[in-house]
Coordinates of C-alpha atoms and ligand atoms in Angstrom, one line a residue:
X1 CA -15.3 10.0 1.2
X2 CA -16.6 8.0 -1.7
X3 CA -13.4 6.0 -2.5
X4 CA -9.9 5.7 -1.2
X5 CA -7.1 5.1 -3.8
X6 CA -5.1 8.3 -4.1
X7 CA -3.7 10.9 -1.7
X8 CA -6.2 13.4 -3.2
X9 CA -9.0 11.3 -1.8
X10 CA -8.0 12.2 1.8
X11 CA -8.0 15.9 1.1
X12 CA -5.8 18.2 3.4
X13 CA -2.9 16.1 4.7
X14 CA -2.5 18.2 7.8
X15 CA -6.1 17.6 8.8
X16 CA -5.8 13.9 8.0
X17 CA -2.7 13.6 10.2
X18 CA -4.5 15.4 13.0
X19 CA -7.4 13.1 12.7
X20 CA -5.0 10.1 12.8
X21 CA -3.6 11.5 16.1
X22 CA -7.1 11.7 17.6
X23 CA -8.0 8.2 16.4
X24 CA -4.8 6.8 17.8
X25 CA -5.4 8.5 21.2
X26 CA -9.0 7.6 21.5
X27 CA -9.8 4.7 19.1
X28 CA -13.2 3.8 20.6
X29 CA -14.6 7.4 20.6
X30 CA -16.6 6.7 17.5
X31 CA -18.0 3.3 18.5
X32 CA -21.6 4.3 17.6
X33 CA -20.7 5.5 14.1
X34 CA -20.5 2.0 12.7
X35 CA -23.5 0.6 14.5
X36 CA -25.5 -1.6 12.1
X37 CA -22.9 -1.0 9.4
X38 CA -21.0 -3.7 7.6
X39 CA -17.7 -3.6 5.7
X40 CA -16.9 -6.4 3.2
X41 CA -13.1 -7.1 2.9
X42 CA -12.5 -9.0 -0.3
X43 CA -9.1 -10.6 -0.7
X44 CA -7.9 -12.0 -4.1
X45 CA -4.3 -12.3 -2.6
X46 CA -2.6 -13.1 0.7
X47 CA -2.4 -10.7 3.6
X48 CA -1.5 -10.4 7.2
X49 CA -1.5 -6.7 8.1
X50 CA -4.2 -5.4 5.8
X51 CA -6.6 -8.2 6.7
X52 CA -6.1 -7.8 10.5
X53 CA -5.7 -4.0 10.7
X54 CA -8.8 -3.5 8.6
X55 CA -10.9 -5.7 10.8
X56 CA -9.5 -4.0 13.9
X57 CA -10.3 -0.6 12.5
X58 CA -13.8 -1.6 11.7
X59 CA -14.4 -3.1 15.1
X60 CA -13.0 0.0 16.8
X61 CA -15.7 2.0 14.9
X62 CA -18.4 -0.4 16.0
X63 CA -18.8 -1.8 12.4
X64 CA -19.0 -5.5 11.5
X65 CA -16.3 -6.8 9.2
X66 CA -16.9 -9.7 6.8
X67 CA -13.8 -11.2 5.2
X68 CA -14.0 -13.1 1.9
X69 CA -11.0 -14.9 0.4
X70 CA -11.7 -15.3 -3.3
X71 CA -10.9 -18.7 -4.7
X72 CA -10.5 -20.2 -1.2
X73 CA -13.8 -19.5 0.6
X74 CA -15.7 -18.5 -2.5
X75 CA -15.9 -19.6 -6.2
X76 CA -13.0 -18.6 -8.4
X77 CA -14.0 -15.4 -10.1
X78 CA -13.6 -14.3 -13.7
X79 CA -12.5 -10.7 -13.9
X80 CA -12.3 -10.2 -17.7
X81 CA -15.4 -9.2 -19.7
X82 CA -16.4 -11.0 -22.9
X83 CA -14.7 -14.3 -22.2
X84 CA -16.2 -17.8 -22.7
X85 CA -16.2 -19.1 -19.1
X86 CA -15.2 -22.7 -19.9
X87 CA -12.2 -22.8 -17.5
X88 CA -11.9 -23.1 -13.7
X89 CA -13.7 -19.8 -12.9
X90 CA -17.3 -20.5 -11.8
X91 CA -18.6 -17.0 -11.4
X92 CA -18.0 -13.5 -13.0
X93 CA -17.2 -10.4 -11.0
X94 CA -20.2 -8.8 -12.8
X95 CA -22.6 -10.8 -10.7
X96 CA -20.4 -11.3 -7.6
X97 CA -19.8 -7.6 -7.0
X98 CA -23.4 -6.5 -6.8
X99 CA -24.2 -9.6 -4.7
X100 CA -21.4 -8.8 -2.2
X101 CA -22.5 -5.1 -2.2
X102 CA -26.0 -6.1 -1.2
X103 CA -24.7 -7.4 2.1
X104 CA -22.6 -4.4 3.1
X105 CA -22.1 -0.6 3.3
X106 CA -18.4 -0.3 2.4
X107 CA -16.2 -2.6 0.4
X108 CA -12.4 -3.1 0.7
X109 CA -10.6 -4.9 -2.1
X110 CA -7.2 -6.5 -2.4
X111 CA -6.4 -7.3 -5.9
X112 CA -2.7 -7.4 -6.9
X113 CA -1.3 -6.5 -10.3
X114 CA -1.0 -9.6 -12.5
X115 CA 2.2 -8.1 -13.9
X116 CA 1.5 -9.6 -17.3
X117 CA -0.4 -6.8 -19.1
X118 CA 0.6 -3.3 -18.1
X119 CA -2.5 -1.7 -19.7
X120 CA -4.9 -4.1 -17.8
X121 CA -3.1 -3.4 -14.5
X122 CA -2.6 0.3 -14.9
X123 CA -6.2 0.9 -15.8
X124 CA -7.1 -0.8 -12.4
X125 CA -9.5 -3.1 -14.2
X126 CA -10.6 -5.1 -11.2
X127 CA -10.9 -2.1 -8.8
X128 CA -12.9 -0.1 -11.3
X129 CA -15.4 -3.0 -11.7
X130 CA -15.9 -2.8 -7.9
X131 CA -16.6 0.9 -8.1
X132 CA -18.9 0.6 -11.1
X133 CA -21.0 -2.4 -10.0
X134 CA -21.1 -2.1 -6.2
X135 CA -22.5 1.4 -5.9
X136 CA -20.7 1.5 -2.5
X137 CA -17.6 3.3 -1.2
X138 CA -14.5 1.3 -2.2
X139 CA -11.2 1.1 -0.4
X140 CA -8.1 -0.2 -2.2
X141 CA -6.4 -2.7 0.2
X142 CA -3.6 -2.8 -2.4
X143 CA -4.9 -3.0 -5.9
X144 CA -3.0 -3.2 -9.2
X145 CA -1.2 0.2 -8.9
X146 CA -1.8 1.6 -5.4
X147 CA -1.7 0.7 -1.7
X148 CA -3.0 3.9 -0.1
X149 CA -3.7 2.5 3.4
X150 CA 0.0 1.6 3.6
X151 CA 1.2 5.0 2.4
X152 CA -1.1 6.8 4.8
X153 CA 0.3 4.6 7.7
X154 CA 3.8 5.4 6.5
X155 CA 3.2 9.1 6.5
X156 CA 1.6 8.9 10.1
X157 CA 4.8 7.0 11.2
X158 CA 7.1 9.6 9.6
X159 CA 5.1 12.4 11.3
X160 CA 5.5 10.7 14.7
X161 CA 9.2 10.0 14.5
X162 CA 10.6 13.0 12.5
X163 CA 13.3 15.1 14.2
X164 CA 13.3 17.9 11.6
X165 CA 10.4 19.9 10.2
X166 CA 11.2 18.8 6.7
X167 CA 13.0 15.4 6.9
X168 CA 14.8 13.7 4.1
X169 CA 13.0 10.5 3.1
X170 CA 14.7 8.1 0.7
X171 CA 12.8 5.3 -1.0
X172 CA 15.3 2.7 -2.1
X173 CA 14.7 -0.3 -4.4
X174 CA 16.2 -3.6 -2.9
X175 CA 16.5 -7.1 -4.3
X176 CA 13.9 -9.8 -4.0
X177 CA 13.7 -13.3 -5.5
X178 CA 10.2 -12.9 -6.9
X179 CA 8.6 -10.2 -9.2
X180 CA 6.6 -7.8 -7.0
X181 CA 4.0 -5.2 -7.9
X182 CA 4.7 -1.4 -8.0
X183 CA 1.7 -0.5 -5.8
X184 CA 3.6 0.2 -2.6
X185 CA 6.3 2.3 -4.2
X186 CA 3.7 4.1 -6.4
X187 CA 1.6 5.1 -3.4
X188 CA 4.6 5.9 -1.2
X189 CA 5.9 8.3 -3.9
X190 CA 2.5 9.9 -4.4
X191 CA 2.0 10.5 -0.7
X192 CA 5.6 11.7 -0.1
X193 CA 5.3 14.2 -2.9
X194 CA 2.2 15.6 -1.3
X195 CA 3.8 15.7 2.2
X196 CA 6.2 18.2 3.6
X197 CA 9.4 16.1 3.1
X198 CA 12.5 16.2 1.0
X199 CA 11.8 13.0 -1.1
X200 CA 14.4 11.0 -3.1
X201 CA 13.9 7.8 -5.0
X202 CA 16.8 5.5 -5.8
X203 CA 16.8 2.3 -7.9
X204 CA 18.9 0.6 -10.6
X205 CA 18.3 1.8 -14.2
X206 CA 15.2 0.2 -15.7
X207 CA 13.1 0.4 -12.6
X208 CA 11.7 3.9 -13.3
X209 CA 8.3 4.2 -11.8
X210 CA 5.3 5.6 -13.7
X211 CA 5.7 9.4 -14.0
X212 CA 2.2 9.8 -12.6
X213 CA 3.5 8.6 -9.3
X214 CA 7.1 10.0 -9.4
X215 CA 5.8 13.5 -10.0
X216 CA 8.6 16.0 -9.2
X217 CA 10.5 13.6 -6.9
X218 CA 14.3 13.5 -7.3
X219 CA 15.5 10.2 -8.8
X220 CA 19.1 9.4 -8.0
X221 CA 20.6 6.2 -9.5
X222 CA 23.6 6.1 -7.1
X223 CA 22.1 4.5 -4.0
X224 CA 24.8 5.6 -1.6
X225 CA 24.6 9.2 -2.8
X226 CA 20.8 9.1 -2.4
X227 CA 21.1 7.9 1.1
X228 CA 23.5 10.6 2.3
X229 CA 22.0 12.5 5.2
X230 CA 18.7 10.6 5.0
X231 CA 16.4 10.8 8.1
X232 CA 14.2 7.9 6.9
X233 CA 15.1 5.0 4.6
X234 CA 12.1 3.3 3.0
X235 CA 13.1 0.0 1.4
X236 CA 11.0 -1.8 -1.1
X237 CA 11.4 -4.2 -4.0
X238 CA 9.4 -3.8 -7.2
X239 CA 9.4 -5.4 -10.6
X240 CA 10.0 -3.4 -13.8
X241 CA 7.2 -0.9 -14.1
X242 CA 7.3 -1.0 -17.9
X243 CA 8.3 2.6 -18.4
X244 CA 12.0 1.9 -19.4
X245 CA 12.0 -1.9 -19.7
X246 CA 9.8 -5.1 -19.9
X247 CA 6.8 -4.8 -17.7
X248 CA 6.7 -7.1 -14.6
X249 CA 10.1 -8.6 -15.0
X250 CA 13.0 -8.8 -12.6
X251 CA 15.9 -6.8 -14.1
X252 CA 18.3 -7.1 -11.2
X253 CA 19.0 -9.1 -8.0
X254 CA 22.0 -7.0 -7.2
X255 CA 22.7 -7.7 -3.5
X256 CA 24.8 -4.6 -3.1
X257 CA 21.4 -2.8 -2.9
X258 CA 20.4 -4.7 0.3
X259 CA 20.1 -2.1 3.0
X260 CA 22.8 -2.9 5.5
X261 CA 24.9 -1.1 8.2
X262 CA 27.2 0.4 5.5
X263 CA 24.2 2.0 3.8
X264 CA 22.7 3.3 7.1
X265 CA 26.2 4.7 8.0
X266 CA 25.9 7.4 5.4
X267 CA 22.5 8.6 6.6
X268 CA 21.8 11.0 9.4
X269 CA 21.1 8.1 11.9
X270 CA 18.1 7.4 9.8
X271 CA 15.1 5.3 10.8
X272 CA 14.5 2.2 8.7
X273 CA 11.0 1.5 7.2
X274 CA 9.4 -1.3 5.3
X275 CA 5.8 -2.1 4.7
X276 CA 6.3 -5.9 5.5
X277 CA 6.3 -8.7 4.7
X278 CA 10.1 -8.4 4.3
X279 CA 12.7 -10.9 3.2
X280 CA 15.6 -10.6 5.7
X281 CA 19.1 -10.3 4.2
X282 CA 17.6 -9.7 0.8
X283 CA 15.8 -6.4 1.3
X284 CA 17.5 -5.5 4.6
X285 CA 20.2 -7.0 6.8
X286 CA 19.3 -8.5 10.2
X287 CA 21.3 -5.8 12.0
X288 CA 19.4 -3.0 10.4
X289 CA 15.9 -4.4 10.9
X290 CA 16.7 -5.4 14.4
X291 CA 18.3 -2.1 15.4
X292 CA 16.4 0.4 17.7
X293 CA 16.1 2.7 14.6
X294 CA 13.9 0.1 12.8
X295 CA 10.3 1.3 12.6
X296 CA 8.7 -1.7 10.9
X297 CA 6.6 -2.7 13.9
X298 CA 5.2 0.8 14.8
X299 CA 4.7 1.3 11.0
X300 CA 2.6 -1.9 10.8
X301 CA 0.7 -0.9 14.0
X302 CA -0.3 2.4 12.3
X303 CA -2.1 0.4 9.6
X304 CA -5.0 0.1 12.0
X305 CA -4.9 3.9 12.5
X306 CA -4.9 4.8 8.8
X307 CA -7.6 2.3 8.1
X308 CA -9.7 3.7 10.9
X309 CA -9.4 7.3 9.7
X310 CA -10.5 6.2 6.2
X311 CA -13.4 4.1 7.4
X312 CA -14.5 6.8 9.8
X313 CA -14.7 9.3 7.0
X314 CA -16.6 6.9 4.8
X315 CA -19.1 6.2 7.6
X316 CA -19.5 9.9 8.2
X317 CA -20.4 10.4 4.5
X318 CA -22.7 7.5 4.0
Ligands
LIG401 C1 3.4 -7.4 -1.8 C2 3.9 -6.3 -2.7 O1 5.1 -6.1 -2.8 O2 3.0 -5.6 -3.3 C3 2.5 -6.9 -0.7 C4 3.2 -5.8 0.1 C5 2.3 -5.2 1.1 N1 4.5 -8.2 -1.3 C6 4.7 -9.5 -1.6 O3 4.0 -10.0 -2.3 C7 5.8 -10.1 -0.9
LIG402 N1 1.9 -4.3 4.4 C1 0.9 -5.1 4.0 O1 0.0 -4.7 3.3 O2 0.9 -6.3 4.5 P1 0.0 -7.5 4.1 O3 0.3 -7.9 2.7 O4 0.4 -8.6 5.1 O5 -1.4 -7.1 4.3

């Protein structure tokens, strides 16, 4: 595997899920695969799960992880071409990327959407520079438009907990005080469309996701109607994707969308999912996230599994 951004990069989903099962059952079985191999994990933004699960996955494979926090441990990096670098950025990505690549075999990059310029974000400007100038396999650890390691872990979790062959999975927008990227809902939609599930998206009007990710998914603007009979409720906030409104802005903080017991009551005793970090009593009520049907912890634990499958495949194709 050369890069990991989209569901198509993982190939057959059944095979990937089977591989995830094997990796989870025997995480140290490929310990020699990563011998004398190094993965560079580059963070332009904060992280708890991605940072730790990626390191854990690398260590399970016998590979050495190096973590770099841009702007904290390193120089601040300029990401735009053609600018006069007279500000606070001391170094350009154009030099930094090949330098980082010279010390490693695989690169993982976290680079959130700036939410200012849709074209800049949706053309994955930063991630594409990593692909172009590193010459190494690149993993998106949440880039401007996608978070594939999360969506793969989510699918693994659904596969583990589903009680029907084809469960109903509902992704619902929920309120948040700050403008957040669309990467998580974009990837979740992309992966659910590829999986064998009945997938429904619900959000207030104006929050329509990019059609590239929505695909053939059903969009239902009535949240309660969407949740009826759901087997999995996947909550997430995102800012305006710029399809039917102003890009990157908060259009609503309607707390009636917070997933609480009344929402869960119309489901088929659904499991609750969220990628974390989550704002309690904004996105989800305490009673729902603390219930036995909440999967947020096993979902986060599966981040190490999805990351290990991806890194294993990359190591196998080096
Ligand atoms: C980020 C987001 O919504 O994209 C990361 C989620 C994994 N969340 C926050 O910034 C709170
Ligand atoms: N879910 C997720 O990616 O969490 P972090 O932002 O903490 O890595």
